[in-house]
Coordinates of C-alpha atoms and ligand atoms in Angstrom, one line a residue:
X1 CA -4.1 14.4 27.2
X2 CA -7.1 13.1 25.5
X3 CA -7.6 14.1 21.6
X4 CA -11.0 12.8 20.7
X5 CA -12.2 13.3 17.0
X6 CA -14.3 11.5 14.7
X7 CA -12.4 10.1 12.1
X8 CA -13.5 9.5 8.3
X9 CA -11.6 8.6 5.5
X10 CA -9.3 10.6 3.7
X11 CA -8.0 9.4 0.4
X12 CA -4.6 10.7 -1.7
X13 CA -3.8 9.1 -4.4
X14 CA -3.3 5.0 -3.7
X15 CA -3.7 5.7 0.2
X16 CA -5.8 6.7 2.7
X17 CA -3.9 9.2 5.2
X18 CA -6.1 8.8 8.0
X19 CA -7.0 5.9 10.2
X20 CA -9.7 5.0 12.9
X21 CA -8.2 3.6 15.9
X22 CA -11.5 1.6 16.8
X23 CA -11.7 0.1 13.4
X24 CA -8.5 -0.9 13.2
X25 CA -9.5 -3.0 16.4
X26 CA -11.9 -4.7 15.2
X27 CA -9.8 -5.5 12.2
X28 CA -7.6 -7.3 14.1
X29 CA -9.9 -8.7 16.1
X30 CA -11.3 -10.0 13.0
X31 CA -8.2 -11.4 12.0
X32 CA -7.4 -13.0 16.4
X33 CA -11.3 -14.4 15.6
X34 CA -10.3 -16.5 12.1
X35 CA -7.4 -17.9 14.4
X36 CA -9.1 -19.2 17.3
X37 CA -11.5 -20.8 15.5
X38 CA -8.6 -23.1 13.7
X39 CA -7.7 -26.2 15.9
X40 CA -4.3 -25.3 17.2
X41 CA -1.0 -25.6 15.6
X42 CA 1.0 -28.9 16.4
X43 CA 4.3 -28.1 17.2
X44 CA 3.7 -24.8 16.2
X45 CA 6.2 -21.9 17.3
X46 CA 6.8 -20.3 20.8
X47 CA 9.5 -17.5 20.1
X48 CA 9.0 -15.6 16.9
X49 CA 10.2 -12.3 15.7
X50 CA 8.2 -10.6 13.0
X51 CA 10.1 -7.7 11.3
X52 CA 7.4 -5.9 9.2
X53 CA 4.3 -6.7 11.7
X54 CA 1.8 -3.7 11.7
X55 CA 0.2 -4.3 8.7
X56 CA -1.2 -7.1 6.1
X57 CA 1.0 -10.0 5.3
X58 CA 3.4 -9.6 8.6
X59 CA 0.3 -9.1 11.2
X60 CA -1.0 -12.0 9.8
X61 CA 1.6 -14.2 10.5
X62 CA 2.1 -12.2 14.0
X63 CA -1.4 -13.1 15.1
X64 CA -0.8 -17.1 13.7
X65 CA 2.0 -17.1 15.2
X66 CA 0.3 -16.1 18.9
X67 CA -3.3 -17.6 18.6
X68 CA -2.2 -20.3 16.6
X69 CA 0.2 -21.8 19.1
X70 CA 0.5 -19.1 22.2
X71 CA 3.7 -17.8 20.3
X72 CA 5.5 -14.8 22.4
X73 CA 5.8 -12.1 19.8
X74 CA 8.1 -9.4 19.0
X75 CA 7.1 -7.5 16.4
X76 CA 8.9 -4.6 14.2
X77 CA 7.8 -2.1 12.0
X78 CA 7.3 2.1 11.4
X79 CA 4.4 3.6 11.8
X80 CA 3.4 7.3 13.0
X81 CA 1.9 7.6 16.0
X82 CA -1.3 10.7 16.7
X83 CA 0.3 13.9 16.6
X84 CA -1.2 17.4 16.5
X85 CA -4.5 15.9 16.6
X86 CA -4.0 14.0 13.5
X87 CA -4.9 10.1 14.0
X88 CA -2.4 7.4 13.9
X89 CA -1.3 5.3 11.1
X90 CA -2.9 2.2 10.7
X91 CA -0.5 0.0 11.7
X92 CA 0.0 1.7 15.1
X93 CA -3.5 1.1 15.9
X94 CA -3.4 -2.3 14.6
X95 CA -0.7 -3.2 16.9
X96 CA -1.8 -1.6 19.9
X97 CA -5.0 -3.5 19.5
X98 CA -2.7 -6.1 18.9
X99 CA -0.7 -5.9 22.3
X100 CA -3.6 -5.0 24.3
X101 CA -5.8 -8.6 23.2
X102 CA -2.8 -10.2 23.4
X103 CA -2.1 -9.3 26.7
X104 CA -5.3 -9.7 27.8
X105 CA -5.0 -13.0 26.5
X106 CA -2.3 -14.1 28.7
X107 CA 0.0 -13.8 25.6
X108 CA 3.8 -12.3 25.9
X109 CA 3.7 -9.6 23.2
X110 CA 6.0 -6.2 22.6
X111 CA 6.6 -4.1 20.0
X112 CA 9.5 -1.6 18.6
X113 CA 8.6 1.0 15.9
X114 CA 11.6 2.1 14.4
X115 CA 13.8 1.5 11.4
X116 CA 14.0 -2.1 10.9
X117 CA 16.7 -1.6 8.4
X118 CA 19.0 0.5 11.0
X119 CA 21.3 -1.2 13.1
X120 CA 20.5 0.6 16.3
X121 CA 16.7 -1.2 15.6
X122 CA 18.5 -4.4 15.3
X123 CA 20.6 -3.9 18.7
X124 CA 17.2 -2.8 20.4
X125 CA 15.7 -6.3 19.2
X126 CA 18.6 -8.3 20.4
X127 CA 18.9 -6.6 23.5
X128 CA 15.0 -6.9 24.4
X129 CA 14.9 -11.0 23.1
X130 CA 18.3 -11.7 25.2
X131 CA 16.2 -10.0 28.0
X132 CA 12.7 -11.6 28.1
X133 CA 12.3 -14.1 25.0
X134 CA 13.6 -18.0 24.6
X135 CA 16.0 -18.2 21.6
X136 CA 13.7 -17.3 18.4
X137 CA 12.2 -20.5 16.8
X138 CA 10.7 -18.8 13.9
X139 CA 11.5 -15.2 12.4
X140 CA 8.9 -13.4 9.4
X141 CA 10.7 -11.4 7.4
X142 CA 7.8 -9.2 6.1
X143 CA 8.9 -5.6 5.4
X144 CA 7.8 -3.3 2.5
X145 CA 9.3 -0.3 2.4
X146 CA 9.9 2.7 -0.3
X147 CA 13.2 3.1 0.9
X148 CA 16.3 2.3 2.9
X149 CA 19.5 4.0 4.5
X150 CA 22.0 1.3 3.9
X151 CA 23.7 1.4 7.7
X152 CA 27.4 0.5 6.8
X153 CA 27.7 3.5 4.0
X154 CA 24.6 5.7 5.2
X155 CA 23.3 5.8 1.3
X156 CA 19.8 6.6 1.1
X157 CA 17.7 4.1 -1.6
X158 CA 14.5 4.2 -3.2
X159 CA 13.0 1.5 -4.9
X160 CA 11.2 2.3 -8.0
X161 CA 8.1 0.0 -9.4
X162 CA 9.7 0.1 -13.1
X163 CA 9.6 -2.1 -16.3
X164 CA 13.2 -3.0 -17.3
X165 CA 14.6 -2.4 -20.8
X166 CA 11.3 -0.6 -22.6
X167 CA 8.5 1.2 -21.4
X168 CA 5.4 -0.3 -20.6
X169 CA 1.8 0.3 -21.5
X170 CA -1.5 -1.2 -19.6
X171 CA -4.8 -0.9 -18.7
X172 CA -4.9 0.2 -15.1
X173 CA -7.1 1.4 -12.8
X174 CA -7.0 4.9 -11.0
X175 CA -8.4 3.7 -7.8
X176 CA -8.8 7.4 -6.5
X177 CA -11.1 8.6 -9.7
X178 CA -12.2 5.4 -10.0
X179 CA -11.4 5.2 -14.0
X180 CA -10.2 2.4 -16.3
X181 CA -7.5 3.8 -18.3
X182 CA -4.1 3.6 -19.9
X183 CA -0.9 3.8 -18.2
X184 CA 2.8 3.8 -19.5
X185 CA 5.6 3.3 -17.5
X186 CA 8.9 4.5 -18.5
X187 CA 11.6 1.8 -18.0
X188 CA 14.3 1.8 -15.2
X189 CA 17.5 4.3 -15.3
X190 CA 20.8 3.2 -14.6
X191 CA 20.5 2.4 -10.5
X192 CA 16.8 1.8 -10.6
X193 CA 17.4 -2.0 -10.1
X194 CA 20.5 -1.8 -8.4
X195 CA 18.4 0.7 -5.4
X196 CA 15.4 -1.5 -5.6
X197 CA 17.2 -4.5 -4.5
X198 CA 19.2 -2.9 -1.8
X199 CA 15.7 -1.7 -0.5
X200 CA 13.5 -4.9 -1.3
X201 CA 16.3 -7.5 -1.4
X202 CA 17.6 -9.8 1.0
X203 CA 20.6 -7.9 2.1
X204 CA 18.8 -6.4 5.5
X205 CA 17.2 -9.9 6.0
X206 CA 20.3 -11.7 6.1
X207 CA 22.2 -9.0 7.9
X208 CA 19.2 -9.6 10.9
X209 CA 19.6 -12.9 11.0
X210 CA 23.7 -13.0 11.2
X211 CA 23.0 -10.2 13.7
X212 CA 20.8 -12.9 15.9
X213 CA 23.0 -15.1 15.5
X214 CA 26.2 -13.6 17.1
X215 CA 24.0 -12.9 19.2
X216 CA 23.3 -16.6 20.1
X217 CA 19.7 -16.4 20.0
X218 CA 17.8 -18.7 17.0
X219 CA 17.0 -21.5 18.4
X220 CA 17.6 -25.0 17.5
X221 CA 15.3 -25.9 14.3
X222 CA 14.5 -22.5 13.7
X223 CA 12.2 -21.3 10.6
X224 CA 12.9 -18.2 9.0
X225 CA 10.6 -17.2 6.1
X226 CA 10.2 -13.8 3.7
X227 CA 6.9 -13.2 1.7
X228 CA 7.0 -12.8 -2.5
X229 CA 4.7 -12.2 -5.3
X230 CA 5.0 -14.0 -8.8
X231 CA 1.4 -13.1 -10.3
X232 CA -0.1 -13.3 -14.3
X233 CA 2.1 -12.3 -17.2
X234 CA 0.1 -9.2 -17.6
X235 CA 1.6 -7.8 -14.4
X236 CA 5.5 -9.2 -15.6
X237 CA 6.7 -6.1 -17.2
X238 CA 5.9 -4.1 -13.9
X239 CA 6.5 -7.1 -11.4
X240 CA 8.1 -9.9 -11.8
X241 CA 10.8 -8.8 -14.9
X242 CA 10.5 -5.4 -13.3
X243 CA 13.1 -4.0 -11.0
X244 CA 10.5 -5.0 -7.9
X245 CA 11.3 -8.9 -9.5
X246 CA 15.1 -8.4 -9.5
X247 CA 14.8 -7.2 -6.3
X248 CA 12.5 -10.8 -5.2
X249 CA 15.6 -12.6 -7.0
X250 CA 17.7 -11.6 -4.3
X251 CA 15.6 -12.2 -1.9
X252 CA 15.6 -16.2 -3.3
X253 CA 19.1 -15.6 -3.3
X254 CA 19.2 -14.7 0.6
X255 CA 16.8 -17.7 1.3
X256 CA 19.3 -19.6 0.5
X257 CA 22.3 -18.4 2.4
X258 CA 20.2 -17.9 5.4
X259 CA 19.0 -21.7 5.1
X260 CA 22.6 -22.7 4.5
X261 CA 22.9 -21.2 8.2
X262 CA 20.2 -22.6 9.5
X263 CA 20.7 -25.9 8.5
X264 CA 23.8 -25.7 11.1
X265 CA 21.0 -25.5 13.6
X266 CA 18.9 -28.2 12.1
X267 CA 16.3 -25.0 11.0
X268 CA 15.5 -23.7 7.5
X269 CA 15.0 -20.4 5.4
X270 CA 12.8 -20.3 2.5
X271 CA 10.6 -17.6 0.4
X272 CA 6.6 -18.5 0.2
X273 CA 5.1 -16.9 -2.5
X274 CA 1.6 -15.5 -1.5
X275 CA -1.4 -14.7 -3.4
X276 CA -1.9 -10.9 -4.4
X277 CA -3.8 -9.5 -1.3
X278 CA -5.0 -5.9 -1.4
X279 CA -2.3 -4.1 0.9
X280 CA -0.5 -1.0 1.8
X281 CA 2.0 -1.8 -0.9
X282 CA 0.3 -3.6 -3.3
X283 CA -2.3 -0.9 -3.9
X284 CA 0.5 1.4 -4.8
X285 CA 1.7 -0.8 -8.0
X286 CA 0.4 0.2 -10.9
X287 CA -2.3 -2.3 -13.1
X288 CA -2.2 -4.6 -9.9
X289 CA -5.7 -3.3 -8.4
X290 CA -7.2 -3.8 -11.5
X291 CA -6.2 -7.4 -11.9
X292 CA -7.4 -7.5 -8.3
X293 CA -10.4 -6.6 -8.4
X294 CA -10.9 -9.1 -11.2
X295 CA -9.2 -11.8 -9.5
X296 CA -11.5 -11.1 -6.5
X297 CA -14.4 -12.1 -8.3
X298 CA -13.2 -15.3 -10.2
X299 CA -11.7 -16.5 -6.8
X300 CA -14.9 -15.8 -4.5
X301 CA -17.0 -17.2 -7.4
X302 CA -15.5 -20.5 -6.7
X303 CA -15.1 -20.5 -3.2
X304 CA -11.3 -20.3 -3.1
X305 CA -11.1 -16.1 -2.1
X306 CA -8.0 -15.4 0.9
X307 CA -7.4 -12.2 2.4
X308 CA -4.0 -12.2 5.0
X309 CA -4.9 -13.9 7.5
X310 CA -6.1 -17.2 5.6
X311 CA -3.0 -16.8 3.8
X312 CA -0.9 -16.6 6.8
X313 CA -2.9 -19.6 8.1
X314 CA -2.5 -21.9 5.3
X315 CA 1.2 -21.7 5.5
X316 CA 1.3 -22.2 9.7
X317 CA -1.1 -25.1 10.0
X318 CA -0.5 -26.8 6.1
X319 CA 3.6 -26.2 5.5
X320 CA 5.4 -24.6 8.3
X321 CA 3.7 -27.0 11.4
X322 CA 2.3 -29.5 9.6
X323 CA 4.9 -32.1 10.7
X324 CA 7.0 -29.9 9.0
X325 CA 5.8 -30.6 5.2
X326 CA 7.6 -28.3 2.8
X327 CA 5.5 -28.7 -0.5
X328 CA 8.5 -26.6 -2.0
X329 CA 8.2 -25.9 -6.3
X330 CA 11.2 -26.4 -8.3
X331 CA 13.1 -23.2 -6.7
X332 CA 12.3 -24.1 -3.3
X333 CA 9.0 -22.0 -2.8
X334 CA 6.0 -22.5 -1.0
X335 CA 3.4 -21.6 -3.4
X336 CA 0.7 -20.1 -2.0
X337 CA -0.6 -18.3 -4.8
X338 CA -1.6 -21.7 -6.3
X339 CA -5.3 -21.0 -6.1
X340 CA -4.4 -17.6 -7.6
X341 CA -2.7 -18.9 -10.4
X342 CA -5.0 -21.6 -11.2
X343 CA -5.7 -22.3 -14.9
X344 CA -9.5 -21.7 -14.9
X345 CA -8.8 -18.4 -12.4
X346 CA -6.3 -16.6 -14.4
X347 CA -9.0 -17.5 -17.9
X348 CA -11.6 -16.1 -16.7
X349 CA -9.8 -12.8 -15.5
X350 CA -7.7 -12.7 -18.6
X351 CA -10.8 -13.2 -20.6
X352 CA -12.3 -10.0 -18.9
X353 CA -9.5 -7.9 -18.9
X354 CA -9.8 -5.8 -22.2
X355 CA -13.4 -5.4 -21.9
X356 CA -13.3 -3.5 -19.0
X357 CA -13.9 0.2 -18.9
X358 CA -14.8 2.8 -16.3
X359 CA -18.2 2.1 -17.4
X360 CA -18.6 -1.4 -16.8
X361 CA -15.9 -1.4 -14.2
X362 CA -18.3 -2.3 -10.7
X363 CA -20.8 -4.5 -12.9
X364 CA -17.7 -7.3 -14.5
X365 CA -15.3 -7.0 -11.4
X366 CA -15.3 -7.2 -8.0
X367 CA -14.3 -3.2 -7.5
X368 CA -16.7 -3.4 -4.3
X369 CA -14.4 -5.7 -2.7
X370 CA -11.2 -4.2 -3.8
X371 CA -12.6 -0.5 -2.5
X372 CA -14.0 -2.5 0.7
X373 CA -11.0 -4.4 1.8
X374 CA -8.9 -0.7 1.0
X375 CA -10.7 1.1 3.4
X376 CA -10.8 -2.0 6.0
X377 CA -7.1 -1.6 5.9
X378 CA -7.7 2.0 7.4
X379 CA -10.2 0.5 10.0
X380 CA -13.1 1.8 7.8
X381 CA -16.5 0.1 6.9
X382 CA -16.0 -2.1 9.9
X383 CA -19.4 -3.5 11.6
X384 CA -20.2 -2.8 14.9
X385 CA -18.1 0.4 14.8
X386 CA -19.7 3.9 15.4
X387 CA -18.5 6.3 12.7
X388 CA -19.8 9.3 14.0
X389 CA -19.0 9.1 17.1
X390 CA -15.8 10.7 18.2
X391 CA -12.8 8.7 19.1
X392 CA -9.5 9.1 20.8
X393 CA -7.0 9.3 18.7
X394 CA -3.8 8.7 21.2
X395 CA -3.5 4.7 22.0
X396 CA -0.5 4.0 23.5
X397 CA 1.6 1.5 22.6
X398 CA 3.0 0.3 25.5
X399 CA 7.0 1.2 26.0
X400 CA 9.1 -2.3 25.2
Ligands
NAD501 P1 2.4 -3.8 4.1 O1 2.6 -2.5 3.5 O2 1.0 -4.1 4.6 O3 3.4 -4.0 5.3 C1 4.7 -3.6 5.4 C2 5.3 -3.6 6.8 O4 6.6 -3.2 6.7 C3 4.6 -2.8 7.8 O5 4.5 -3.4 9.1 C4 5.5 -1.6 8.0 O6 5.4 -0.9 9.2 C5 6.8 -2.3 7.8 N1 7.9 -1.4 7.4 C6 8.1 -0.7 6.3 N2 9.3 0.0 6.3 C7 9.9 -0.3 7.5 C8 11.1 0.1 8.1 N3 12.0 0.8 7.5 N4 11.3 -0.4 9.4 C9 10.4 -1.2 10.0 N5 9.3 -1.6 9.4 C10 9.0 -1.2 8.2 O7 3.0 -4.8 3.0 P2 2.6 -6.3 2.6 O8 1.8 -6.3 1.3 O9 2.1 -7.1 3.7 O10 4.0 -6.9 2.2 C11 4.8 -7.7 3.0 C12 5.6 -8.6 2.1 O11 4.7 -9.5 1.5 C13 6.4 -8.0 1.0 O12 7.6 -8.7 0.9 C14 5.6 -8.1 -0.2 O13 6.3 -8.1 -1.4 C15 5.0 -9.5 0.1 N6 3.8 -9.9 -0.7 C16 2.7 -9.0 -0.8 C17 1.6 -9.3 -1.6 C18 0.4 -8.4 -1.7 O14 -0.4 -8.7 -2.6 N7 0.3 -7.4 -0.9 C19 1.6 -10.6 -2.3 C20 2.7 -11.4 -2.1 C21 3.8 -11.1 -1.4

């Protein structure tokens, strides 16, 4: 049945509830394009599982992974499909896009949209890589999620974006009224941190890789890698000390048990700290777009400006396959966010910050480019795409 609509923007809050299927193509074709005009990865991986794969930092990695070295991927993640005439979500789009180039391509690529976190989803995995896949050389642990049914007990958890301790105040900016103003957040209540890390934490990450393991398929000198976020001080309070950082803690803390396992197999796990991208996720923490949009504009004033898929590339072609060169800091991270966090980067934005108001908001910040990369995440403002044409909303993903 065709459902054929055209399809603009409809913004709630931090997201955008509708999606164009034909932007979110060229998005990713965007993304295949930056790849393939890389020289190939040396050595790079040809079995890779990325749990988390639809959308920024995990269909990155997906699409290094396959144009960056022909990589067969499997990729997880939950996304809505078109339903009552209602488009998509992003993320479905982006990976049917996804499958359909890669396929074209020559490339082995399938897909399972479900609950990562389940472990009927994990079974599924195993089932489909014992099936059709060579043991798993590299697995991307990229999943963020509001909330997670722990399997064993059945407990439903939410993670909460929460200062710890006090409340915090900050300047922050409503990206749906488009105002600078104040924002206070009321500290964490008892089981705040401890349901953030079961959500964010490394538990589910480690439980899918012991899970591949019995199952005998990671490969000798496998990589297994899961994405954090550091960032300025100004963010701590809601970030890094916040029950979001507690729950990156354990995450570092999973790294390395799930390296301790690797190492039986000559492979490695370790956390790579990326640079603050504009995302799904990260445009629903509060005071991070506005220290975006700021950082946007000292980074692309020097040159040094990454969206996802530069990011992803820089840690395929100059850590992971790069004769395999760890540049690890001195918790055994990649650090990523280096240009981010450079000295004359983070002045110049911190400089800026408490002159900013509503008023001179577009004229001392890069707002243009946070508001353009938001709606690019939702295939909007895409060249080359007709907007008011009508487009079908159902694209199949193809059954795994
Ligand atoms: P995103 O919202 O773009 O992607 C999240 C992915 O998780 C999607 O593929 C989604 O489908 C999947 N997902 C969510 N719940 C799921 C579930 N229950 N089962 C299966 N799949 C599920 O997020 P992102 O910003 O790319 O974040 C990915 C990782 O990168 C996170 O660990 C995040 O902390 C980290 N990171 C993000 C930034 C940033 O600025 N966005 C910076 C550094 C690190």
């Amino acid at each position: 049945m065709s459902s054929k609509q055209v399809v603009r923007p409809k913004i709630r809050g931090y997201i955008c509830v509708s999606a164009h299927p034909e932007g979110c193509a060229a998005h990713v074709r965007e993304q295949i394009a930056f790849v393939k005009a890389q020289p190939g990865l040396k050595d790079g991986p040809r079995s890779v599982l990325v749990i988390g794969a639809s959308t920024g930092y995990g269909l990155a990695s997906r699409i290094a992974a396959a144009y960056g070295s022909r990589a067969a991927t499997l990729g997880i993640f939950f996304e809505k499909p078109s339903e009552n005439a209602r488009p998509a979500s992003a993320g479905w789009y982006n990976s049917a896009a996804f499958e359909t180039q890669a396929r074209a391509d020559g490339l082995w690529a399938k897909s399972l949209n479900g609950d990562a976190f389940s472990d009927e989803m994990k079974a599924r995995a195993i089932a489909l890589i014992k099936r059709e896949m060579p043991k798993l050389d590299l697995i991307v642990y990229s999943l963020a999620s509001p909330r997670r049914v722990d399997p064993k007990t059945g407990i439903a958890h939410r993670s909460v974006l929460k200062p710890i301790g006090e409340p915090f105040t900050s300047k922050t900016l409503d990206t749906d009224r488009h105002e600078v103003g104040q924002i206070t957040l009321a500290p964490a209540e008892p089981g705040d941190i401890a349901n953030t890390v079961k959500v964010m934490g490394g538990e589910d990450w480690e439980q899918w890789m012991d899970a591949l393991d019995q199952a005998d398929l990671l490969a000798t000198g496998c990589t297994s890698v899961a994405y954090s976020y550091i960032g300025p001080k100004v963010t701590w309070p809601v970030y890094k000390n916040g029950t979001i950082g507690r729950a990156k803690e354990d995450l570092e803390r999973a790294a390395k048990s799930i390296d301790a396992l690797l190492k039986l197999r000559r492979g490695r796990a370790f956390i790579s700290v990326n640079k603050a991208v504009v995302t799904q996720a990260s445009s629903a923490i509060p005071v991070v777009p506005l220290y975006i949009a700021l950082l946007f504009k000292a980074m692309k004033a020097r040159g040094t400006h990454e969206g996802c898929i530069e990011q992803a590339w820089r840690l395929f072609s100059t850590q992971m396959y790069n004769e395999n060169f760890l540049d690890f800091d001195d918790a055994r991270r990649v650090r990523l966010d280096d240009w981010e966090m450079r000295d004359e980067v983070q002045h110049e934005v911190f400089a800026a910050w408490p002159g900013i108001t509503t008023e001179n908001l577009e004229a001392l910040t890069d707002y243009a480019g946070y508001q353009a990369e938001f709606l690019k995440l939702f295939g909007f403002g895409l060249p080359n795409v007709n907007y008011d044409a009508e487009v079908e909303l159902e694209v199949p993903i193809l059954p795994a």
